[in-house]
Amino acid sequence: MSGRGKVVRRTAAAVRSWVVPFDIGAILIAVALALVAPPALWIEHHYTNGFYLPLNTVLRPLVDALPISIADVLLLAFVALLVVLWVRALRRTGRSRAARVGRAALHTLGALAIVFVWFKVFWGFNYQRVSMSEKVPVRATAVVQPAVDAFGNHVIRMLNANVDAAHAELGSRHGGPALDEAAVRARIAPVEQRVFALFGDAEFVAMPEVKPTLFDPVMGKSGDTGFMDPWTHEVNLYSGQLPFERPSTFAHEWAHVAGFADEAEANYIAVLACINSDSPLARYSGWLMVWENLPHDIHVTERARGQVHDDVEAIIARLKRQINRNFARGRSVAYDRYLKANRVAAGIGSYQLFVRWMVGATYGPDGLPHVNPSAG
């Protein structure tokens, strides 16, 4: 055998000698991160504001500079890596099949552990920051059924008040120019950035770009409207959404970028940013998000205007047309378990919990809630 061949064999043997310990180490670190529960105030000050937001400031211009979704590329590469790993393990000779399968399984668990560690460090600890329930005092007398019903009537009045101007901004029914979504997002930005600061973000959180994704059809079939990738901090929006849905969906995903992992908190921030914007379309989108999340047993006496009714029906028709029920059901079960694993006790039902803050908080003249200064 040539000297070069011996060097290659020694190098391969050296690599194999540390791969198994590396896999085991990665798995142990992942388990430790899954079990550790630092105090919420520590997470708020030292993780979210001490590490995560500065990290996002560095990543933001890097990921936004590329027109493609980096997360798509990484996911496809990861799947390809696992396929190659298992094909080679099953085809390789010299060891028993059980030994080869066991080694491949260990490598797979090691790779998944690395992905989990990356998730937890780059974003996932935000689930453990100080809860919005501690930051926003809620008056118990304001969340009784009559108050919720009255709020439902208020939501309908706000939808009626904004629908014409929203459609004018869209250009629909008025022969106006095509919608410039980036301009609408820019009109949401000043309010949303104030909301981030109000709820504890000490760093400025730049507005992310919206990236196209290869998995857009998957979002449609599952009923998802948007996704913030916790590994790359990129934002994807489902292309099939109606134009008056997109501003609030974007504001929701931006809240995730800003370190608000809880779905109810992201909804609350999105609604506050939209309904207090100077964009009629954003305001209308925000009030639609509230309407979609009101309790099913609410009793309202106000009547929605015809265009509002048509828009709500258009959203329902879009969902019926695009969602695959079995796929969506499986996604809901999986995401519910994911949220509960990340200490969100309400699971997928948490999306609607922000209505409690909408109804029960005390608001200032700027439309933003009073916060508990001792909570953060």
mmCIF file of C-alpha atoms in Angstrom:
data_model
loop_
_atom_site.group_PDB
_atom_site.id
_atom_site.type_symbol
_atom_site.label_atom_id
_atom_site.label_comp_id
_atom_site.label_asym_id
_atom_site.label_seq_id
_atom_site.Cartn_x
_atom_site.Cartn_y
_atom_site.Cartn_z
ATOM 1 C CA MET A 1 0.000 0.000 0.000
ATOM 2 C CA SER A 2 1.303 3.471 -0.823
ATOM 3 C CA GLY A 3 2.193 5.956 1.869
ATOM 4 C CA ARG A 4 -0.741 8.121 0.800
ATOM 5 C CA GLY A 5 -3.148 5.210 1.286
ATOM 6 C CA LYS A 6 -1.822 4.591 4.791
ATOM 7 C CA VAL A 7 -2.259 8.263 5.683
ATOM 8 C CA VAL A 8 -5.870 8.194 4.436
ATOM 9 C CA ARG A 9 -6.616 5.044 6.449
ATOM 10 C CA ARG A 10 -5.022 6.486 9.612
ATOM 11 C CA THR A 11 -6.977 9.722 9.163
ATOM 12 C CA ALA A 12 -10.265 7.844 8.688
ATOM 13 C CA ALA A 13 -9.554 5.727 11.754
ATOM 14 C CA ALA A 14 -8.764 8.830 13.791
ATOM 15 C CA VAL A 15 -12.035 10.443 12.718
ATOM 16 C CA ARG A 16 -14.018 7.317 13.599
ATOM 17 C CA SER A 17 -12.366 7.219 17.026
ATOM 18 C CA TRP A 18 -13.863 10.563 18.087
ATOM 19 C CA VAL A 19 -17.219 10.432 16.288
ATOM 20 C CA VAL A 20 -18.886 8.155 18.846
ATOM 21 C CA PRO A 21 -17.740 10.194 21.887
ATOM 22 C CA PHE A 22 -18.828 13.331 20.036
ATOM 23 C CA ASP A 23 -22.282 11.867 19.411
ATOM 24 C CA ILE A 24 -22.660 10.851 23.045
ATOM 25 C CA GLY A 25 -21.459 14.253 24.230
ATOM 26 C CA ALA A 26 -23.938 16.044 21.944
ATOM 27 C CA ILE A 27 -26.791 13.873 23.221
ATOM 28 C CA LEU A 28 -25.881 14.543 26.853
ATOM 29 C CA ILE A 29 -25.675 18.304 26.242
ATOM 30 C CA ALA A 30 -29.067 18.247 24.482
ATOM 31 C CA VAL A 31 -30.662 16.375 27.394
ATOM 32 C CA ALA A 32 -29.140 18.834 29.869
ATOM 33 C CA LEU A 33 -30.452 21.842 27.919
ATOM 34 C CA ALA A 34 -33.903 20.267 27.691
ATOM 35 C CA LEU A 35 -34.024 19.792 31.465
ATOM 36 C CA VAL A 36 -32.417 23.004 32.670
ATOM 37 C CA ALA A 37 -34.827 25.720 33.825
ATOM 38 C CA PRO A 38 -33.020 28.953 34.720
ATOM 39 C CA PRO A 39 -35.066 31.630 36.513
ATOM 40 C CA ALA A 40 -37.230 33.673 34.126
ATOM 41 C CA LEU A 41 -35.562 36.938 35.140
ATOM 42 C CA TRP A 42 -32.160 35.431 34.374
ATOM 43 C CA ILE A 43 -33.396 34.404 30.921
ATOM 44 C CA GLU A 44 -34.888 37.863 30.370
ATOM 45 C CA HIS A 45 -31.721 39.764 31.230
ATOM 46 C CA HIS A 46 -28.861 37.414 30.416
ATOM 47 C CA TYR A 47 -30.191 35.250 27.587
ATOM 48 C CA THR A 48 -32.794 37.293 25.665
ATOM 49 C CA ASN A 49 -31.181 40.690 26.184
ATOM 50 C CA GLY A 50 -27.661 39.535 26.920
ATOM 51 C CA PHE A 51 -27.122 36.979 24.144
ATOM 52 C CA TYR A 52 -30.076 36.364 21.832
ATOM 53 C CA LEU A 53 -30.880 39.909 20.676
ATOM 54 C CA PRO A 54 -27.211 40.822 20.066
ATOM 55 C CA LEU A 55 -26.916 37.543 18.112
ATOM 56 C CA ASN A 56 -29.939 38.496 15.997
ATOM 57 C CA THR A 57 -28.401 41.906 15.330
ATOM 58 C CA VAL A 58 -25.367 40.142 13.851
ATOM 59 C CA LEU A 59 -27.384 37.558 11.891
ATOM 60 C CA ARG A 60 -30.018 39.936 10.502
ATOM 61 C CA PRO A 61 -27.977 41.610 7.736
ATOM 62 C CA LEU A 62 -26.291 38.314 6.860
ATOM 63 C CA VAL A 63 -29.450 36.267 6.338
ATOM 64 C CA ASP A 64 -31.403 39.109 4.735
ATOM 65 C CA ALA A 65 -28.660 39.692 2.187
ATOM 66 C CA LEU A 66 -29.462 36.360 0.509
ATOM 67 C CA PRO A 67 -32.666 36.120 -1.572
ATOM 68 C CA ILE A 68 -33.111 32.423 -0.817
ATOM 69 C CA SER A 69 -34.097 30.754 2.438
ATOM 70 C CA ILE A 70 -30.935 29.553 4.170
ATOM 71 C CA ALA A 71 -33.117 27.323 6.348
ATOM 72 C CA ASP A 72 -34.390 25.493 3.247
ATOM 73 C CA VAL A 73 -30.828 24.768 2.138
ATOM 74 C CA LEU A 74 -29.797 23.592 5.602
ATOM 75 C CA LEU A 75 -32.817 21.305 5.946
ATOM 76 C CA LEU A 76 -32.280 19.702 2.546
ATOM 77 C CA ALA A 77 -28.578 19.241 3.311
ATOM 78 C CA PHE A 78 -29.403 17.666 6.684
ATOM 79 C CA VAL A 79 -31.855 15.203 5.141
ATOM 80 C CA ALA A 80 -29.342 14.323 2.421
ATOM 81 C CA LEU A 81 -26.668 13.750 5.087
ATOM 82 C CA LEU A 82 -28.914 11.314 6.957
ATOM 83 C CA VAL A 83 -29.813 9.462 3.763
ATOM 84 C CA VAL A 84 -26.134 9.042 2.855
ATOM 85 C CA LEU A 85 -25.344 7.955 6.411
ATOM 86 C CA TRP A 86 -27.959 5.190 6.379
ATOM 87 C CA VAL A 87 -27.265 4.021 2.830
ATOM 88 C CA ARG A 88 -23.578 3.660 3.618
ATOM 89 C CA ALA A 89 -24.334 1.903 6.910
ATOM 90 C CA LEU A 90 -26.610 -0.650 5.255
ATOM 91 C CA ARG A 91 -24.259 -1.296 2.337
ATOM 92 C CA ARG A 92 -20.995 -1.450 4.253
ATOM 93 C CA THR A 93 -19.426 -4.846 4.833
ATOM 94 C CA GLY A 94 -17.087 -6.104 7.538
ATOM 95 C CA ARG A 95 -19.383 -5.685 10.542
ATOM 96 C CA SER A 96 -22.643 -7.278 11.552
ATOM 97 C CA ARG A 97 -25.821 -5.600 10.333
ATOM 98 C CA ALA A 98 -26.869 -4.926 13.935
ATOM 99 C CA ALA A 99 -23.584 -3.133 14.645
ATOM 100 C CA ARG A 100 -23.899 -1.011 11.495
ATOM 101 C CA VAL A 101 -27.519 -0.071 12.245
ATOM 102 C CA GLY A 102 -26.631 0.726 15.854
ATOM 103 C CA ARG A 103 -23.764 2.974 14.799
ATOM 104 C CA ALA A 104 -25.972 4.766 12.226
ATOM 105 C CA ALA A 105 -28.711 5.223 14.825
ATOM 106 C CA LEU A 106 -26.210 6.743 17.258
ATOM 107 C CA HIS A 107 -24.904 9.120 14.576
ATOM 108 C CA THR A 108 -28.496 10.108 13.754
ATOM 109 C CA LEU A 109 -29.271 10.842 17.396
ATOM 110 C CA GLY A 110 -26.044 12.811 17.624
ATOM 111 C CA ALA A 111 -26.979 14.885 14.582
ATOM 112 C CA LEU A 112 -30.481 15.529 15.957
ATOM 113 C CA ALA A 113 -28.949 16.502 19.288
ATOM 114 C CA ILE A 114 -26.772 19.102 17.557
ATOM 115 C CA VAL A 115 -29.862 20.501 15.820
ATOM 116 C CA PHE A 116 -31.664 20.704 19.173
ATOM 117 C CA VAL A 117 -28.726 22.419 20.886
ATOM 118 C CA TRP A 118 -28.584 24.912 18.016
ATOM 119 C CA PHE A 119 -32.345 25.525 18.379
ATOM 120 C CA LYS A 120 -32.165 25.997 22.142
ATOM 121 C CA VAL A 121 -29.162 28.303 22.102
ATOM 122 C CA PHE A 122 -30.155 30.376 19.068
ATOM 123 C CA TRP A 123 -33.795 30.931 20.108
ATOM 124 C CA GLY A 124 -35.489 28.260 22.224
ATOM 125 C CA PHE A 125 -34.626 29.636 25.669
ATOM 126 C CA ASN A 126 -36.940 32.563 24.888
ATOM 127 C CA TYR A 127 -39.821 30.266 25.885
ATOM 128 C CA GLN A 128 -38.584 30.645 29.464
ATOM 129 C CA ARG A 129 -38.394 34.449 29.647
ATOM 130 C CA VAL A 130 -40.722 36.413 31.951
ATOM 131 C CA SER A 131 -44.328 35.698 30.968
ATOM 132 C CA MET A 132 -46.530 38.399 29.475
ATOM 133 C CA SER A 133 -49.032 37.548 32.213
ATOM 134 C CA GLU A 134 -46.541 38.955 34.731
ATOM 135 C CA LYS A 135 -45.786 42.014 32.594
ATOM 136 C CA VAL A 136 -49.381 43.038 31.798
ATOM 137 C CA PRO A 137 -51.709 43.420 34.794
ATOM 138 C CA VAL A 138 -55.226 42.200 34.006
ATOM 139 C CA ARG A 139 -58.241 43.501 35.910
ATOM 140 C CA ALA A 140 -60.300 40.484 36.982
ATOM 141 C CA THR A 141 -63.527 42.498 36.728
ATOM 142 C CA ALA A 142 -62.750 43.250 33.071
ATOM 143 C CA VAL A 143 -62.664 39.673 31.817
ATOM 144 C CA VAL A 144 -66.151 38.573 32.815
ATOM 145 C CA GLN A 145 -68.541 37.488 30.041
ATOM 146 C CA PRO A 146 -70.382 40.846 29.618
ATOM 147 C CA ALA A 147 -67.046 42.639 29.209
ATOM 148 C CA VAL A 148 -65.869 40.094 26.642
ATOM 149 C CA ASP A 149 -69.145 40.466 24.746
ATOM 150 C CA ALA A 150 -68.755 44.246 24.776
ATOM 151 C CA PHE A 151 -65.225 43.863 23.470
ATOM 152 C CA GLY A 152 -66.544 41.655 20.655
ATOM 153 C CA ASN A 153 -68.881 44.462 19.638
ATOM 154 C CA HIS A 154 -65.947 46.865 19.723
ATOM 155 C CA VAL A 155 -63.980 44.579 17.403
ATOM 156 C CA ILE A 156 -66.832 44.599 14.874
ATOM 157 C CA ARG A 157 -67.043 48.397 15.045
ATOM 158 C CA MET A 158 -63.299 48.671 14.400
ATOM 159 C CA LEU A 159 -63.541 46.297 11.431
ATOM 160 C CA ASN A 160 -66.429 48.325 10.007
ATOM 161 C CA ALA A 161 -64.531 51.563 10.552
ATOM 162 C CA ASN A 162 -61.379 50.407 8.753
ATOM 163 C CA VAL A 163 -62.627 48.170 5.942
ATOM 164 C CA ASP A 164 -63.092 50.848 3.259
ATOM 165 C CA ALA A 165 -59.727 52.516 3.871
ATOM 166 C CA ALA A 166 -58.037 49.107 4.024
ATOM 167 C CA HIS A 167 -59.397 48.113 0.626
ATOM 168 C CA ALA A 168 -58.469 51.507 -0.744
ATOM 169 C CA GLU A 169 -54.894 50.884 0.422
ATOM 170 C CA LEU A 170 -55.044 47.514 -1.297
ATOM 171 C CA GLY A 171 -56.233 49.162 -4.487
ATOM 172 C CA SER A 172 -59.157 46.729 -4.712
ATOM 173 C CA ARG A 173 -62.575 48.133 -5.717
ATOM 174 C CA HIS A 174 -60.931 51.507 -6.251
ATOM 175 C CA GLY A 175 -58.729 50.909 -9.275
ATOM 176 C CA GLY A 176 -55.680 52.004 -7.302
ATOM 177 C CA PRO A 177 -52.075 50.833 -7.574
ATOM 178 C CA ALA A 178 -51.020 47.332 -6.596
ATOM 179 C CA LEU A 179 -50.261 46.786 -2.922
ATOM 180 C CA ASP A 180 -46.688 47.428 -1.822
ATOM 181 C CA GLU A 181 -46.383 44.997 1.090
ATOM 182 C CA ALA A 182 -42.970 46.289 2.096
ATOM 183 C CA ALA A 183 -44.429 49.782 2.495
ATOM 184 C CA VAL A 184 -47.230 48.458 4.706
ATOM 185 C CA ARG A 185 -44.726 46.565 6.853
ATOM 186 C CA ALA A 186 -42.647 49.720 7.183
ATOM 187 C CA ARG A 187 -45.733 51.561 8.487
ATOM 188 C CA ILE A 188 -46.181 48.882 11.155
ATOM 189 C CA ALA A 189 -42.522 48.994 12.194
ATOM 190 C CA PRO A 190 -42.412 52.102 14.447
ATOM 191 C CA VAL A 191 -45.250 50.861 16.661
ATOM 192 C CA GLU A 192 -44.009 47.279 16.796
ATOM 193 C CA GLN A 193 -40.540 48.395 17.815
ATOM 194 C CA ARG A 194 -42.077 50.479 20.637
ATOM 195 C CA VAL A 195 -44.055 47.406 21.750
ATOM 196 C CA PHE A 196 -40.889 45.280 21.797
ATOM 197 C CA ALA A 197 -39.221 47.826 24.072
ATOM 198 C CA LEU A 198 -42.323 48.115 26.274
ATOM 199 C CA PHE A 199 -42.329 44.363 26.889
ATOM 200 C CA GLY A 200 -38.661 44.065 27.754
ATOM 201 C CA ASP A 201 -36.428 44.105 24.666
ATOM 202 C CA ALA A 202 -33.443 46.336 25.417
ATOM 203 C CA GLU A 203 -31.984 45.990 21.898
ATOM 204 C CA PHE A 204 -33.385 47.501 18.699
ATOM 205 C CA VAL A 205 -34.902 44.690 16.598
ATOM 206 C CA ALA A 206 -34.615 45.456 12.887
ATOM 207 C CA MET A 207 -37.497 44.527 10.594
ATOM 208 C CA PRO A 208 -36.707 41.209 8.852
ATOM 209 C CA GLU A 209 -37.135 40.550 5.159
ATOM 210 C CA VAL A 210 -39.750 38.021 4.066
ATOM 211 C CA LYS A 211 -38.104 35.046 2.363
ATOM 212 C CA PRO A 212 -39.705 32.664 -0.149
ATOM 213 C CA THR A 213 -39.557 29.019 0.873
ATOM 214 C CA LEU A 214 -39.646 25.686 -0.920
ATOM 215 C CA PHE A 215 -42.059 24.510 1.760
ATOM 216 C CA ASP A 216 -44.766 27.028 0.910
ATOM 217 C CA PRO A 217 -47.149 24.225 -0.274
ATOM 218 C CA VAL A 218 -46.616 22.431 3.050
ATOM 219 C CA MET A 219 -47.627 25.575 4.948
ATOM 220 C CA GLY A 220 -50.778 25.788 2.851
ATOM 221 C CA LYS A 221 -51.821 22.191 3.462
ATOM 222 C CA SER A 222 -51.155 22.419 7.197
ATOM 223 C CA GLY A 223 -52.982 25.710 7.678
ATOM 224 C CA ASP A 224 -49.865 27.630 8.710
ATOM 225 C CA THR A 225 -49.741 31.267 7.685
ATOM 226 C CA GLY A 226 -46.132 31.974 8.512
ATOM 227 C CA PHE A 227 -42.953 30.657 10.073
ATOM 228 C CA MET A 228 -39.976 32.153 11.836
ATOM 229 C CA ASP A 229 -37.005 29.821 11.596
ATOM 230 C CA PRO A 230 -35.376 29.585 15.046
ATOM 231 C CA TRP A 231 -32.044 28.427 13.613
ATOM 232 C CA THR A 232 -31.540 31.222 11.065
ATOM 233 C CA HIS A 233 -34.024 33.888 12.259
ATOM 234 C CA GLU A 234 -35.612 34.055 8.802
ATOM 235 C CA VAL A 235 -39.295 34.839 8.211
ATOM 236 C CA ASN A 236 -41.496 33.014 5.685
ATOM 237 C CA LEU A 237 -45.142 33.884 4.959
ATOM 238 C CA TYR A 238 -47.552 31.572 3.189
ATOM 239 C CA SER A 239 -48.074 32.947 -0.316
ATOM 240 C CA GLY A 240 -51.741 31.925 -0.463
ATOM 241 C CA GLN A 241 -52.855 34.263 2.301
ATOM 242 C CA LEU A 242 -55.203 37.058 1.350
ATOM 243 C CA PRO A 243 -53.656 40.538 1.351
ATOM 244 C CA PHE A 244 -55.558 41.675 4.448
ATOM 245 C CA GLU A 245 -54.224 38.695 6.427
ATOM 246 C CA ARG A 246 -50.544 39.274 5.705
ATOM 247 C CA PRO A 247 -49.730 42.400 7.784
ATOM 248 C CA SER A 248 -50.753 40.834 11.100
ATOM 249 C CA THR A 249 -49.090 37.524 10.174
ATOM 250 C CA PHE A 250 -45.852 39.351 9.448
ATOM 251 C CA ALA A 251 -46.097 41.290 12.716
ATOM 252 C CA HIS A 252 -46.616 37.977 14.557
ATOM 253 C CA GLU A 253 -43.517 36.390 13.015
ATOM 254 C CA TRP A 254 -41.464 39.524 13.661
ATOM 255 C CA ALA A 255 -42.419 39.239 17.336
ATOM 256 C CA HIS A 256 -40.881 35.759 17.330
ATOM 257 C CA VAL A 257 -37.706 37.234 15.831
ATOM 258 C CA ALA A 258 -37.712 39.735 18.707
ATOM 259 C CA GLY A 259 -37.547 36.879 21.208
ATOM 260 C CA PHE A 260 -41.226 36.469 22.094
ATOM 261 C CA ALA A 261 -41.579 32.727 21.594
ATOM 262 C CA ASP A 262 -45.017 32.230 23.135
ATOM 263 C CA GLU A 263 -47.756 32.254 20.462
ATOM 264 C CA ALA A 264 -50.209 34.269 22.553
ATOM 265 C CA GLU A 265 -47.548 36.903 23.203
ATOM 266 C CA ALA A 266 -46.643 37.082 19.510
ATOM 267 C CA ASN A 267 -50.336 37.484 18.648
ATOM 268 C CA TYR A 268 -50.752 40.222 21.252
ATOM 269 C CA ILE A 269 -47.727 42.139 19.992
ATOM 270 C CA ALA A 270 -48.871 41.753 16.377
ATOM 271 C CA VAL A 271 -52.339 43.072 17.181
ATOM 272 C CA LEU A 272 -51.019 46.028 19.184
ATOM 273 C CA ALA A 273 -48.606 46.949 16.404
ATOM 274 C CA CYS A 274 -51.249 46.682 13.690
ATOM 275 C CA ILE A 275 -54.247 48.366 15.315
ATOM 276 C CA ASN A 276 -52.099 51.323 16.413
ATOM 277 C CA SER A 277 -50.446 51.719 13.006
ATOM 278 C CA ASP A 278 -51.201 54.615 10.669
ATOM 279 C CA SER A 279 -51.893 52.049 7.919
ATOM 280 C CA PRO A 280 -55.638 51.287 7.546
ATOM 281 C CA LEU A 281 -54.769 47.898 6.063
ATOM 282 C CA ALA A 282 -52.600 47.038 9.063
ATOM 283 C CA ARG A 283 -55.340 48.139 11.456
ATOM 284 C CA TYR A 284 -57.921 46.061 9.608
ATOM 285 C CA SER A 285 -55.580 43.044 9.554
ATOM 286 C CA GLY A 286 -54.994 43.381 13.290
ATOM 287 C CA TRP A 287 -58.686 43.539 14.131
ATOM 288 C CA LEU A 288 -59.306 40.523 11.886
ATOM 289 C CA MET A 289 -56.731 38.591 13.900
ATOM 290 C CA VAL A 290 -58.576 39.534 17.082
ATOM 291 C CA TRP A 291 -61.932 38.507 15.589
ATOM 292 C CA GLU A 292 -60.571 35.109 14.538
ATOM 293 C CA ASN A 293 -59.399 34.435 18.099
ATOM 294 C CA LEU A 294 -62.449 35.532 20.093
ATOM 295 C CA PRO A 295 -64.120 32.830 22.236
ATOM 296 C CA HIS A 296 -66.691 30.735 20.418
ATOM 297 C CA ASP A 297 -69.347 31.475 23.042
ATOM 298 C CA ILE A 298 -69.155 35.249 22.638
ATOM 299 C CA HIS A 299 -72.457 37.111 22.144
ATOM 300 C CA VAL A 300 -72.369 40.228 19.968
ATOM 301 C CA THR A 301 -75.115 42.581 18.856
ATOM 302 C CA GLU A 302 -73.227 44.680 16.308
ATOM 303 C CA ARG A 303 -73.475 43.666 12.663
ATOM 304 C CA ALA A 304 -70.456 43.460 10.370
ATOM 305 C CA ARG A 305 -70.653 45.419 7.145
ATOM 306 C CA GLY A 306 -71.002 43.465 3.927
ATOM 307 C CA GLN A 307 -67.355 43.809 2.911
ATOM 308 C CA VAL A 308 -66.151 42.656 6.315
ATOM 309 C CA HIS A 309 -68.438 39.646 6.083
ATOM 310 C CA ASP A 310 -67.145 38.898 2.585
ATOM 311 C CA ASP A 311 -63.528 39.119 3.741
ATOM 312 C CA VAL A 312 -64.104 36.745 6.661
ATOM 313 C CA GLU A 313 -65.881 34.315 4.342
ATOM 314 C CA ALA A 314 -62.976 34.595 1.875
ATOM 315 C CA ILE A 315 -60.542 33.568 4.628
ATOM 316 C CA ILE A 316 -62.735 30.590 5.543
ATOM 317 C CA ALA A 317 -63.010 29.580 1.878
ATOM 318 C CA ARG A 318 -59.228 29.850 1.465
ATOM 319 C CA LEU A 319 -58.665 27.547 4.412
ATOM 320 C CA LYS A 320 -61.205 24.994 3.195
ATOM 321 C CA ARG A 321 -59.674 25.028 -0.276
ATOM 322 C CA GLN A 322 -56.037 24.754 0.743
ATOM 323 C CA ILE A 323 -55.912 22.699 3.932
ATOM 324 C CA ASN A 324 -55.475 18.949 3.861
ATOM 325 C CA ARG A 325 -57.434 17.924 6.967
ATOM 326 C CA ASN A 326 -55.366 14.852 7.807
ATOM 327 C CA PHE A 327 -52.121 16.716 7.293
ATOM 328 C CA ALA A 328 -53.346 19.697 9.316
ATOM 329 C CA ARG A 329 -54.591 17.431 12.124
ATOM 330 C CA GLY A 330 -51.225 15.700 12.356
ATOM 331 C CA ARG A 331 -49.422 19.034 12.336
ATOM 332 C CA SER A 332 -51.696 20.344 15.107
ATOM 333 C CA VAL A 333 -51.031 17.323 17.323
ATOM 334 C CA ALA A 334 -47.278 17.565 16.744
ATOM 335 C CA TYR A 335 -47.155 21.319 17.360
ATOM 336 C CA ASP A 336 -49.308 21.004 20.480
ATOM 337 C CA ARG A 337 -46.796 18.511 21.897
ATOM 338 C CA TYR A 338 -43.896 20.732 20.842
ATOM 339 C CA LEU A 339 -45.366 23.745 22.667
ATOM 340 C CA LYS A 340 -46.083 21.738 25.813
ATOM 341 C CA ALA A 341 -42.539 20.348 25.712
ATOM 342 C CA ASN A 342 -41.361 23.965 25.730
ATOM 343 C CA ARG A 343 -43.404 24.697 28.879
ATOM 344 C CA VAL A 344 -46.406 26.267 27.109
ATOM 345 C CA ALA A 345 -49.080 24.590 29.202
ATOM 346 C CA ALA A 346 -51.996 25.517 26.923
ATOM 347 C CA GLY A 347 -50.288 24.019 23.885
ATOM 348 C CA ILE A 348 -51.798 24.998 20.566
ATOM 349 C CA GLY A 349 -54.703 26.629 22.397
ATOM 350 C CA SER A 350 -52.306 29.352 23.558
ATOM 351 C CA TYR A 351 -52.851 31.361 20.367
ATOM 352 C CA GLN A 352 -56.193 32.667 21.695
ATOM 353 C CA LEU A 353 -55.019 33.569 25.189
ATOM 354 C CA PHE A 354 -53.981 37.092 24.164
ATOM 355 C CA VAL A 355 -57.654 38.114 24.111
ATOM 356 C CA ARG A 356 -57.515 38.167 27.921
ATOM 357 C CA TRP A 357 -54.885 40.898 27.746
ATOM 358 C CA MET A 358 -56.820 42.755 25.075
ATOM 359 C CA VAL A 359 -59.902 42.858 27.298
ATOM 360 C CA GLY A 360 -58.440 43.119 30.782
ATOM 361 C CA ALA A 361 -55.375 45.384 30.501
ATOM 362 C CA THR A 362 -55.387 49.132 31.124
ATOM 363 C CA TYR A 363 -54.378 51.162 28.069
ATOM 364 C CA GLY A 364 -52.750 54.536 27.709
ATOM 365 C CA PRO A 365 -53.546 57.269 25.161
ATOM 366 C CA ASP A 366 -51.026 55.693 22.748
ATOM 367 C CA GLY A 367 -53.112 52.509 22.623
ATOM 368 C CA LEU A 368 -50.484 50.451 24.435
ATOM 369 C CA PRO A 369 -51.053 48.657 27.754
ATOM 370 C CA HIS A 370 -49.664 49.651 31.119
ATOM 371 C CA VAL A 371 -46.994 47.193 32.222
ATOM 372 C CA ASN A 372 -45.799 46.025 35.602
ATOM 373 C CA PRO A 373 -42.366 47.663 36.056
ATOM 374 C CA SER A 374 -41.271 45.011 38.558
ATOM 375 C CA ALA A 375 -41.850 42.106 36.130
ATOM 376 C CA GLY A 376 -38.782 42.671 33.987
#
